[in-house]
């Protein structure tokens, strides 16, 4: 569609009206995005974002269904009170801050990880386990919690099927779970373990703390997702927060995958990481403001209007290495505060260090991000003179990485 074209989608039941147009780009290296304005009724502005999510999902689903192209939400920019009023009336607006300018890399890769990978690759990994490792990777990377759980479950099913014993087990009574008996044949009917039984066995074998309640929770969640529900829709039956079920499955799956390698490989020389959470949380800010919103000739809000820009500012420049912590006295910290309020070279750096401190045992411990530490070390090594350079010389030897 051209930049000047506006598509209008009106819900036949008057649930919403959506206006869609391109966001023009002067630089073609930046992503191409669509702007979507959705008009709908909500009880209050504070809960309108949740209603908007449902209507936006309907639009995205139907766009994908009717075009065969991919569509996904980029962000909610603003929620505006659209009650009928005079042209220049002040309106309540909830303005979402842009995502933080960049996400720092996680500087934890060390040579020990390369050694661990080389050691594990000495094992001839079966094709089934390779497929399970792929789904584990995709689950870690997936942005949607529902997708993460589903991908982890795929990996678990593959391992369980691979490990499924060939020996048959007794059919069980659906009520008391005891072995069924056929009086006419005078024997216990048997079958190969079902997938559900194989998964339970794999989980129980991998983690002694995994009990029937945990297995039942995971199985119930899997069934709900596979039959079209979402984690949000079944959150009343899940632990609080409901996303924690993803971490439960992810951590159990990791233990299951580890057990697919020879036990003797894990002799204490390998370095393995365990995330604190698999869920991808995102920080956002919402500004509550009142301002005039321009409208076009049809009475719709101007699609070009961006309102007041709200943004999340990062702590400092990107860092690809671990930060450091320096130790200073109370008096030295007072001097740092004084320097940070003066118009001096590297004032922004001094402000960053001043704002990231912790007091303990009569000393101040300050966080210094790696780019700032590089600036400080370079200045000291070159013998630069100056008030802030001389200040850091007093305690730079206390710096510890991490």
Protein backbone atom coordinates (compact mmCIF):
# COMPACT_ATOMS: atom_id res chain seq x y z
CA UNK A 1 0.00 0.00 0.00
CA UNK A 2 1.19 3.55 -0.65
CA UNK A 3 2.16 5.89 2.15
CA UNK A 4 -0.89 8.06 1.51
CA UNK A 5 -3.39 5.19 1.59
CA UNK A 6 -5.39 4.48 4.76
CA UNK A 7 -7.20 1.15 5.18
CA UNK A 8 -10.29 1.10 7.38
CA UNK A 9 -11.57 -2.08 9.07
CA UNK A 10 -14.96 -1.79 10.79
CA UNK A 11 -16.07 -4.67 12.98
CA UNK A 12 -19.63 -5.68 11.94
CA UNK A 13 -20.64 -5.82 15.62
CA UNK A 14 -19.21 -2.34 16.28
CA UNK A 15 -16.61 -3.76 18.67
CA UNK A 16 -13.86 -1.66 17.08
CA UNK A 17 -12.76 0.35 14.07
CA UNK A 18 -9.15 0.11 12.86
CA UNK A 19 -7.29 2.54 10.60
CA UNK A 20 -4.06 1.22 9.05
CA UNK A 21 -1.38 3.02 7.10
CA UNK A 22 2.34 2.88 6.43
CA UNK A 23 4.82 4.71 8.60
CA UNK A 24 6.91 6.47 5.93
CA UNK A 25 10.64 5.79 6.01
CA UNK A 26 13.32 8.12 4.69
CA UNK A 27 16.05 5.59 5.49
CA UNK A 28 15.40 2.14 4.11
CA UNK A 29 17.77 0.49 6.56
CA UNK A 30 15.22 1.01 9.34
CA UNK A 31 12.34 -1.47 9.74
CA UNK A 32 9.13 -0.90 7.77
CA UNK A 33 6.16 -0.64 10.12
CA UNK A 34 2.44 -0.08 9.92
CA UNK A 35 0.60 2.41 12.10
CA UNK A 36 -2.71 1.09 13.49
CA UNK A 37 -5.27 3.27 15.26
CA UNK A 38 -8.06 1.28 16.93
CA UNK A 39 -11.23 2.97 18.17
CA UNK A 40 -13.25 1.04 20.78
CA UNK A 41 -15.21 1.39 24.01
CA UNK A 42 -13.55 0.71 27.38
CA UNK A 43 -14.71 1.20 30.94
CA UNK A 44 -11.64 3.26 31.83
CA UNK A 45 -8.49 4.50 30.16
CA UNK A 46 -6.29 2.54 32.57
CA UNK A 47 -7.58 -0.84 31.40
CA UNK A 48 -7.98 0.14 27.74
CA UNK A 49 -4.58 -1.32 26.83
CA UNK A 50 -5.82 -4.84 27.62
CA UNK A 51 -8.91 -4.34 25.45
CA UNK A 52 -6.72 -2.92 22.69
CA UNK A 53 -4.51 -6.03 22.79
CA UNK A 54 -7.54 -8.25 22.08
CA UNK A 55 -8.77 -6.11 19.18
CA UNK A 56 -5.25 -5.81 17.75
CA UNK A 57 -4.86 -9.60 17.91
CA UNK A 58 -8.11 -9.94 15.94
CA UNK A 59 -6.80 -7.56 13.28
CA UNK A 60 -3.43 -9.31 13.05
CA UNK A 61 -5.05 -12.74 12.87
CA UNK A 62 -7.35 -11.71 10.04
CA UNK A 63 -4.60 -9.85 8.16
CA UNK A 64 -2.43 -12.97 8.24
CA UNK A 65 -5.40 -15.20 7.33
CA UNK A 66 -6.50 -13.12 4.34
CA UNK A 67 -3.06 -12.21 2.95
CA UNK A 68 -0.84 -15.15 3.85
CA UNK A 69 1.79 -12.65 5.07
CA UNK A 70 3.32 -12.31 8.52
CA UNK A 71 2.13 -9.62 10.92
CA UNK A 72 3.15 -9.08 14.52
CA UNK A 73 2.75 -6.37 17.13
CA UNK A 74 5.67 -3.99 17.41
CA UNK A 75 4.46 -1.92 20.36
CA UNK A 76 1.56 0.03 21.82
CA UNK A 77 2.47 3.69 21.53
CA UNK A 78 -0.43 5.51 23.16
CA UNK A 79 -4.00 5.19 24.44
CA UNK A 80 -6.08 8.33 23.91
CA UNK A 81 -9.48 9.30 25.34
CA UNK A 82 -11.66 9.46 22.21
CA UNK A 83 -14.86 10.74 23.82
CA UNK A 84 -16.67 13.28 21.63
CA UNK A 85 -15.53 16.80 22.54
CA UNK A 86 -14.56 20.09 20.99
CA UNK A 87 -11.73 20.13 18.46
CA UNK A 88 -9.10 21.63 20.75
CA UNK A 89 -10.19 19.94 23.98
CA UNK A 90 -7.60 18.55 26.36
CA UNK A 91 -7.56 14.74 26.35
CA UNK A 92 -6.20 12.15 28.75
CA UNK A 93 -3.39 10.09 27.19
CA UNK A 94 -1.38 7.11 28.34
CA UNK A 95 1.94 7.32 26.53
CA UNK A 96 4.15 4.21 26.36
CA UNK A 97 7.86 4.91 26.48
CA UNK A 98 9.96 3.50 23.68
CA UNK A 99 11.93 0.45 24.55
CA UNK A 100 15.35 1.13 25.91
CA UNK A 101 17.65 2.26 23.09
CA UNK A 102 19.64 -0.95 23.15
CA UNK A 103 20.05 -4.13 25.15
CA UNK A 104 23.55 -4.74 26.42
CA UNK A 105 24.99 -8.13 25.49
CA UNK A 106 25.44 -10.60 28.29
CA UNK A 107 29.23 -10.83 28.69
CA UNK A 108 29.49 -14.28 30.24
CA UNK A 109 31.11 -16.32 27.45
CA UNK A 110 34.56 -17.50 28.50
CA UNK A 111 37.05 -20.07 27.21
CA UNK A 112 35.63 -22.64 29.64
CA UNK A 113 32.40 -22.66 27.65
CA UNK A 114 34.31 -23.55 24.48
CA UNK A 115 36.04 -26.38 26.36
CA UNK A 116 32.65 -27.62 27.62
CA UNK A 117 31.23 -27.69 24.10
CA UNK A 118 34.25 -29.55 22.72
CA UNK A 119 34.02 -32.10 25.52
CA UNK A 120 30.29 -32.70 24.99
CA UNK A 121 30.77 -33.03 21.23
CA UNK A 122 33.05 -36.00 21.88
CA UNK A 123 29.81 -37.87 22.51
CA UNK A 124 28.06 -39.04 19.34
CA UNK A 125 24.75 -37.31 20.00
CA UNK A 126 21.79 -39.38 18.70
CA UNK A 127 19.62 -37.64 16.05
CA UNK A 128 16.62 -37.57 18.40
CA UNK A 129 18.58 -35.70 21.08
CA UNK A 130 19.90 -33.28 18.44
CA UNK A 131 16.30 -32.49 17.56
CA UNK A 132 15.44 -32.04 21.23
CA UNK A 133 18.38 -29.65 21.66
CA UNK A 134 17.10 -27.64 18.71
CA UNK A 135 13.65 -27.23 20.28
CA UNK A 136 15.28 -26.31 23.61
CA UNK A 137 17.23 -23.56 21.81
CA UNK A 138 14.10 -22.30 20.06
CA UNK A 139 12.24 -22.30 23.39
CA UNK A 140 14.92 -20.19 25.05
CA UNK A 141 14.81 -17.69 22.19
CA UNK A 142 11.03 -17.49 21.69
CA UNK A 143 9.58 -14.17 22.82
CA UNK A 144 6.02 -15.38 23.57
CA UNK A 145 5.61 -17.42 26.78
CA UNK A 146 3.07 -19.73 25.11
CA UNK A 147 5.59 -20.54 22.38
CA UNK A 148 8.33 -21.14 24.94
CA UNK A 149 6.27 -23.73 26.80
CA UNK A 150 5.23 -25.44 23.57
CA UNK A 151 8.79 -25.67 22.23
CA UNK A 152 10.10 -27.01 25.55
CA UNK A 153 7.33 -29.62 25.51
CA UNK A 154 8.29 -30.69 21.97
CA UNK A 155 11.84 -31.30 23.21
CA UNK A 156 10.58 -33.25 26.21
CA UNK A 157 8.33 -35.45 24.07
CA UNK A 158 11.21 -36.26 21.71
CA UNK A 159 13.47 -37.34 24.57
CA UNK A 160 10.69 -39.33 26.24
CA UNK A 161 9.90 -41.18 23.02
CA UNK A 162 13.60 -41.84 22.48
CA UNK A 163 13.97 -43.19 26.02
CA UNK A 164 10.69 -45.10 26.04
CA UNK A 165 11.34 -48.68 27.21
CA UNK A 166 10.29 -51.56 24.98
CA UNK A 167 8.99 -53.62 27.90
CA UNK A 168 5.22 -53.56 28.17
CA UNK A 169 3.37 -52.28 31.22
CA UNK A 170 0.01 -53.22 32.70
CA UNK A 171 -3.17 -51.43 31.75
CA UNK A 172 -4.40 -49.53 34.80
CA UNK A 173 -7.79 -48.89 36.29
CA UNK A 174 -8.78 -45.27 35.51
CA UNK A 175 -10.05 -44.85 39.10
CA UNK A 176 -7.56 -46.55 41.46
CA UNK A 177 -4.62 -46.94 39.01
CA UNK A 178 -4.13 -50.61 39.94
CA UNK A 179 -3.37 -53.21 37.24
CA UNK A 180 -6.43 -54.42 35.35
CA UNK A 181 -7.15 -58.15 35.17
CA UNK A 182 -9.08 -60.05 32.48
CA UNK A 183 -11.00 -62.95 34.10
CA UNK A 184 -11.59 -64.72 30.80
CA UNK A 185 -7.91 -64.62 29.71
CA UNK A 186 -6.70 -64.88 33.31
CA UNK A 187 -4.00 -62.31 32.65
CA UNK A 188 -3.16 -58.61 32.99
CA UNK A 189 -3.60 -56.69 29.67
CA UNK A 190 -0.39 -54.91 28.76
CA UNK A 191 0.81 -52.25 26.32
CA UNK A 192 3.93 -50.24 25.56
CA UNK A 193 4.14 -47.11 27.74
CA UNK A 194 1.99 -44.26 26.47
CA UNK A 195 3.64 -40.90 25.72
CA UNK A 196 2.25 -39.43 28.95
CA UNK A 197 3.70 -42.29 30.98
CA UNK A 198 7.06 -42.01 29.22
CA UNK A 199 7.23 -38.26 29.92
CA UNK A 200 6.42 -38.81 33.58
CA UNK A 201 9.17 -41.44 33.83
CA UNK A 202 11.74 -39.16 32.19
CA UNK A 203 10.89 -36.23 34.48
CA UNK A 204 10.91 -38.33 37.64
CA UNK A 205 14.22 -39.88 36.67
CA UNK A 206 15.84 -36.49 35.95
CA UNK A 207 14.79 -34.72 39.15
CA UNK A 208 14.06 -36.35 42.50
CA UNK A 209 12.07 -33.27 43.51
CA UNK A 210 9.64 -33.68 40.62
CA UNK A 211 6.40 -35.11 41.98
CA UNK A 212 3.04 -36.16 40.56
CA UNK A 213 1.60 -32.70 41.20
CA UNK A 214 4.30 -31.07 39.06
CA UNK A 215 3.82 -33.58 36.25
CA UNK A 216 0.05 -33.06 36.39
CA UNK A 217 0.49 -29.28 36.24
CA UNK A 218 2.76 -29.48 33.20
CA UNK A 219 0.49 -32.00 31.46
CA UNK A 220 -2.60 -29.88 32.11
CA UNK A 221 -0.85 -26.78 30.77
CA UNK A 222 0.28 -28.68 27.69
CA UNK A 223 -3.25 -29.92 27.00
CA UNK A 224 -4.71 -26.43 27.34
CA UNK A 225 -2.17 -24.87 24.98
CA UNK A 226 -2.48 -27.65 22.41
CA UNK A 227 -6.25 -27.20 22.39
CA UNK A 228 -6.08 -23.49 21.64
CA UNK A 229 -6.01 -21.82 25.07
CA UNK A 230 -3.31 -19.39 26.18
CA UNK A 231 -1.40 -19.14 29.44
CA UNK A 232 -3.25 -15.93 30.18
CA UNK A 233 -6.61 -17.65 29.73
CA UNK A 234 -5.76 -20.46 32.15
CA UNK A 235 -3.79 -18.36 34.64
CA UNK A 236 -6.37 -18.98 37.38
CA UNK A 237 -5.34 -22.65 37.39
CA UNK A 238 -1.60 -21.93 37.34
CA UNK A 239 0.82 -20.83 40.06
CA UNK A 240 1.31 -17.11 40.58
CA UNK A 241 2.85 -15.70 38.46
CA UNK A 242 1.48 -17.94 35.74
CA UNK A 243 4.66 -17.60 33.64
CA UNK A 244 6.55 -19.59 36.30
CA UNK A 245 5.28 -22.81 34.72
CA UNK A 246 7.67 -22.08 31.84
CA UNK A 247 10.63 -21.94 34.21
CA UNK A 248 9.49 -25.18 35.85
CA UNK A 249 9.39 -26.98 32.50
CA UNK A 250 12.58 -25.36 31.21
CA UNK A 251 14.66 -26.33 34.23
CA UNK A 252 13.36 -29.89 34.24
CA UNK A 253 14.01 -30.18 30.51
CA UNK A 254 17.61 -29.02 30.97
CA UNK A 255 18.16 -31.78 33.53
CA UNK A 256 16.59 -34.29 31.16
CA UNK A 257 18.89 -33.20 28.33
CA UNK A 258 21.98 -33.32 30.55
CA UNK A 259 21.17 -36.94 31.40
CA UNK A 260 21.31 -37.85 27.71
CA UNK A 261 25.10 -37.40 27.83
CA UNK A 262 27.46 -39.89 29.52
CA UNK A 263 27.50 -39.25 33.25
CA UNK A 264 31.30 -39.42 33.43
CA UNK A 265 31.56 -36.29 31.29
CA UNK A 266 30.25 -34.20 34.17
CA UNK A 267 33.32 -34.53 36.35
CA UNK A 268 33.33 -30.94 37.59
CA UNK A 269 35.42 -29.57 34.72
CA UNK A 270 32.46 -28.47 32.58
CA UNK A 271 30.86 -25.03 32.81
CA UNK A 272 27.07 -25.03 32.42
CA UNK A 273 24.80 -22.01 32.82
CA UNK A 274 21.34 -22.03 34.40
CA UNK A 275 19.19 -18.94 33.70
CA UNK A 276 17.35 -17.35 36.60
CA UNK A 277 14.30 -17.30 34.32
CA UNK A 278 13.51 -18.38 30.78
CA UNK A 279 10.75 -15.79 30.40
CA UNK A 280 11.65 -12.64 28.45
CA UNK A 281 10.46 -9.74 30.57
CA UNK A 282 10.46 -6.25 29.09
CA UNK A 283 10.67 -2.98 30.98
CA UNK A 284 8.32 -0.20 29.87
CA UNK A 285 7.22 3.20 31.14
CA UNK A 286 3.74 4.71 30.84
CA UNK A 287 3.31 8.48 31.11
CA UNK A 288 -0.10 9.89 32.15
CA UNK A 289 -0.53 13.23 30.37
CA UNK A 290 -3.21 15.66 29.16
CA UNK A 291 -2.80 17.45 25.86
CA UNK A 292 -4.59 18.43 22.66
CA UNK A 293 -4.63 15.75 19.95
CA UNK A 294 -5.11 16.97 16.35
CA UNK A 295 -7.91 15.42 14.28
CA UNK A 296 -8.36 15.16 10.52
CA UNK A 297 -11.31 16.24 8.39
CA UNK A 298 -13.20 13.01 9.21
CA UNK A 299 -12.86 13.54 12.94
CA UNK A 300 -10.28 10.79 13.37
CA UNK A 301 -7.09 11.41 15.28
CA UNK A 302 -4.25 12.47 13.02
CA UNK A 303 -2.33 9.28 12.24
CA UNK A 304 0.86 11.34 11.99
CA UNK A 305 0.51 12.58 15.56
CA UNK A 306 3.18 11.13 17.84
CA UNK A 307 2.35 13.16 20.92
CA UNK A 308 4.93 13.77 23.58
CA UNK A 309 7.88 11.47 23.15
CA UNK A 310 8.43 9.17 26.13
CA UNK A 311 11.62 7.15 26.17
CA UNK A 312 13.62 4.90 28.48
CA UNK A 313 17.17 6.13 28.66
CA UNK A 314 19.90 3.55 29.18
CA UNK A 315 22.40 3.86 32.01
CA UNK A 316 25.18 4.71 29.59
CA UNK A 317 26.86 3.64 26.37
CA UNK A 318 26.64 -0.04 25.35
CA UNK A 319 28.99 -2.38 27.20
CA UNK A 320 30.19 -5.71 25.88
CA UNK A 321 32.20 -6.58 28.99
CA UNK A 322 31.34 -6.99 32.64
CA UNK A 323 31.12 -3.85 34.80
CA UNK A 324 33.42 -3.24 37.75
CA UNK A 325 32.87 -2.24 41.35
CA UNK A 326 35.12 0.27 43.09
CA UNK A 327 35.35 0.90 46.83
CA UNK A 328 35.61 4.41 48.26
CA UNK A 329 35.22 6.17 51.59
CA UNK A 330 32.26 8.33 52.58
CA UNK A 331 34.44 11.41 52.13
CA UNK A 332 35.56 10.32 48.68
CA UNK A 333 31.95 9.76 47.65
CA UNK A 334 31.08 13.28 48.81
CA UNK A 335 33.86 14.53 46.54
CA UNK A 336 32.44 12.44 43.66
CA UNK A 337 29.03 14.06 44.13
CA UNK A 338 30.60 17.49 44.06
CA UNK A 339 32.47 16.70 40.85
CA UNK A 340 29.38 15.23 39.18
CA UNK A 341 27.43 18.47 39.65
CA UNK A 342 30.16 20.59 38.10
CA UNK A 343 30.58 21.31 34.41
CA UNK A 344 33.68 19.22 33.90
CA UNK A 345 35.02 16.77 31.38
CA UNK A 346 33.28 13.35 31.65
CA UNK A 347 30.46 14.79 33.79
CA UNK A 348 27.97 12.21 32.45
CA UNK A 349 30.32 9.41 33.47
CA UNK A 350 30.61 10.84 36.96
CA UNK A 351 26.81 11.07 37.22
CA UNK A 352 26.45 7.43 36.20
CA UNK A 353 28.90 6.31 38.87
CA UNK A 354 27.28 8.53 41.50
CA UNK A 355 23.84 7.04 40.82
CA UNK A 356 24.89 3.38 41.07
CA UNK A 357 26.21 2.99 44.61
CA UNK A 358 25.67 0.84 47.68
CA UNK A 359 26.81 1.62 51.22
CA UNK A 360 28.16 -1.23 53.33
CA UNK A 361 30.33 -1.40 56.45
CA UNK A 362 31.11 2.31 56.31
CA UNK A 363 32.26 2.28 52.67
CA UNK A 364 30.65 3.15 49.34
CA UNK A 365 30.71 0.56 46.56
CA UNK A 366 30.06 2.08 43.13
CA UNK A 367 29.24 0.32 39.87
CA UNK A 368 31.35 1.40 36.89
CA UNK A 369 30.25 0.13 33.48
CA UNK A 370 33.02 -1.21 31.26
CA UNK A 371 33.20 1.75 28.79
CA UNK A 372 33.63 4.15 31.72
CA UNK A 373 36.25 1.91 33.31
CA UNK A 374 38.12 1.88 30.00
CA UNK A 375 38.11 5.70 29.96
CA UNK A 376 39.36 5.87 33.56
CA UNK A 377 42.11 3.28 33.07
CA UNK A 378 43.27 4.92 29.83
CA UNK A 379 43.49 8.35 31.47
CA UNK A 380 45.46 7.00 34.43
CA UNK A 381 47.81 4.90 32.29
CA UNK A 382 48.54 7.90 30.05
CA UNK A 383 49.30 10.03 33.09
CA UNK A 384 46.56 12.55 32.33
CA UNK A 385 46.14 15.29 34.90
CA UNK A 386 42.85 16.67 36.07
CA UNK A 387 40.52 16.70 39.05
CA UNK A 388 38.53 13.58 38.16
CA UNK A 389 41.64 11.69 37.01
CA UNK A 390 43.39 12.41 40.31
CA UNK A 391 40.21 11.47 42.16
CA UNK A 392 40.06 7.95 40.68
CA UNK A 393 43.78 7.38 41.25
CA UNK A 394 43.01 7.27 44.97
CA UNK A 395 41.07 3.96 44.81
CA UNK A 396 41.27 2.53 41.26
CA UNK A 397 43.25 -0.38 42.65
CA UNK A 398 40.08 -1.53 44.49
CA UNK A 399 38.24 -2.21 41.22
CA UNK A 400 36.88 -5.74 40.88
CA UNK A 401 35.21 -7.04 37.71
CA UNK A 402 31.74 -8.54 38.02
